[in-house]
Amino acid sequence: MTTSLTIGEIYARPPLMPLWPDFGRGVCRFSESTTYLLAAQKRLPVETVRLGRKQFVRTADVLTWLHLPENSEAATGATATASDEHSNESTAKKTGEHS
């Protein structure tokens, strides 16, 4: 069973996210072998960082690749703004107002 990381879980990751399983399985939904193969071929959408025998990706790079703000406060504000705009449009449609 493969489980994807939620946006909140991605924001909760440390600055360096393990290549496997956090990035490969949790973000991309790749198998372990595919994740390491793409990393070896430098074909992943983000740069990998090797520390000893372990490989990591920068969480900030993952957020940028996913087009998410680099901090969760900005993401919360963006979500609230989008919700407000949607609710304003819905209210205008119900009352027959035009913008």
XYZ file of C-alpha atoms in Angstrom, residues 31-65:
35
model
C 8.766 2.496 -6.204
C 12.059 2.375 -4.322
C 13.984 1.062 -7.335
C 12.538 3.735 -9.642
C 13.363 6.470 -7.130
C 17.012 5.438 -6.859
C 17.317 4.812 -10.612
C 16.023 8.304 -11.453
C 18.303 9.805 -8.793
C 21.332 8.006 -10.272
C 20.379 9.288 -13.735
C 19.796 12.800 -12.324
C 16.254 12.712 -13.744
C 14.338 13.620 -10.580
C 12.571 17.007 -10.582
C 14.708 18.140 -7.612
C 18.420 17.865 -6.829
C 19.567 15.121 -4.475
C 22.061 15.629 -1.640
C 24.253 12.738 -0.489
C 25.350 12.597 3.143
C 27.460 9.509 3.656
C 25.505 6.614 2.190
C 22.110 8.314 2.490
C 20.432 10.518 -0.098
C 18.147 13.447 0.622
C 16.248 16.186 -1.188
C 15.783 19.730 0.078
C 12.259 20.222 1.382
C 12.326 23.809 0.050
C 13.073 22.438 -3.452
C 10.146 20.015 -3.164
C 7.818 22.860 -2.124
C 9.034 24.973 -5.063
C 8.544 22.059 -7.470
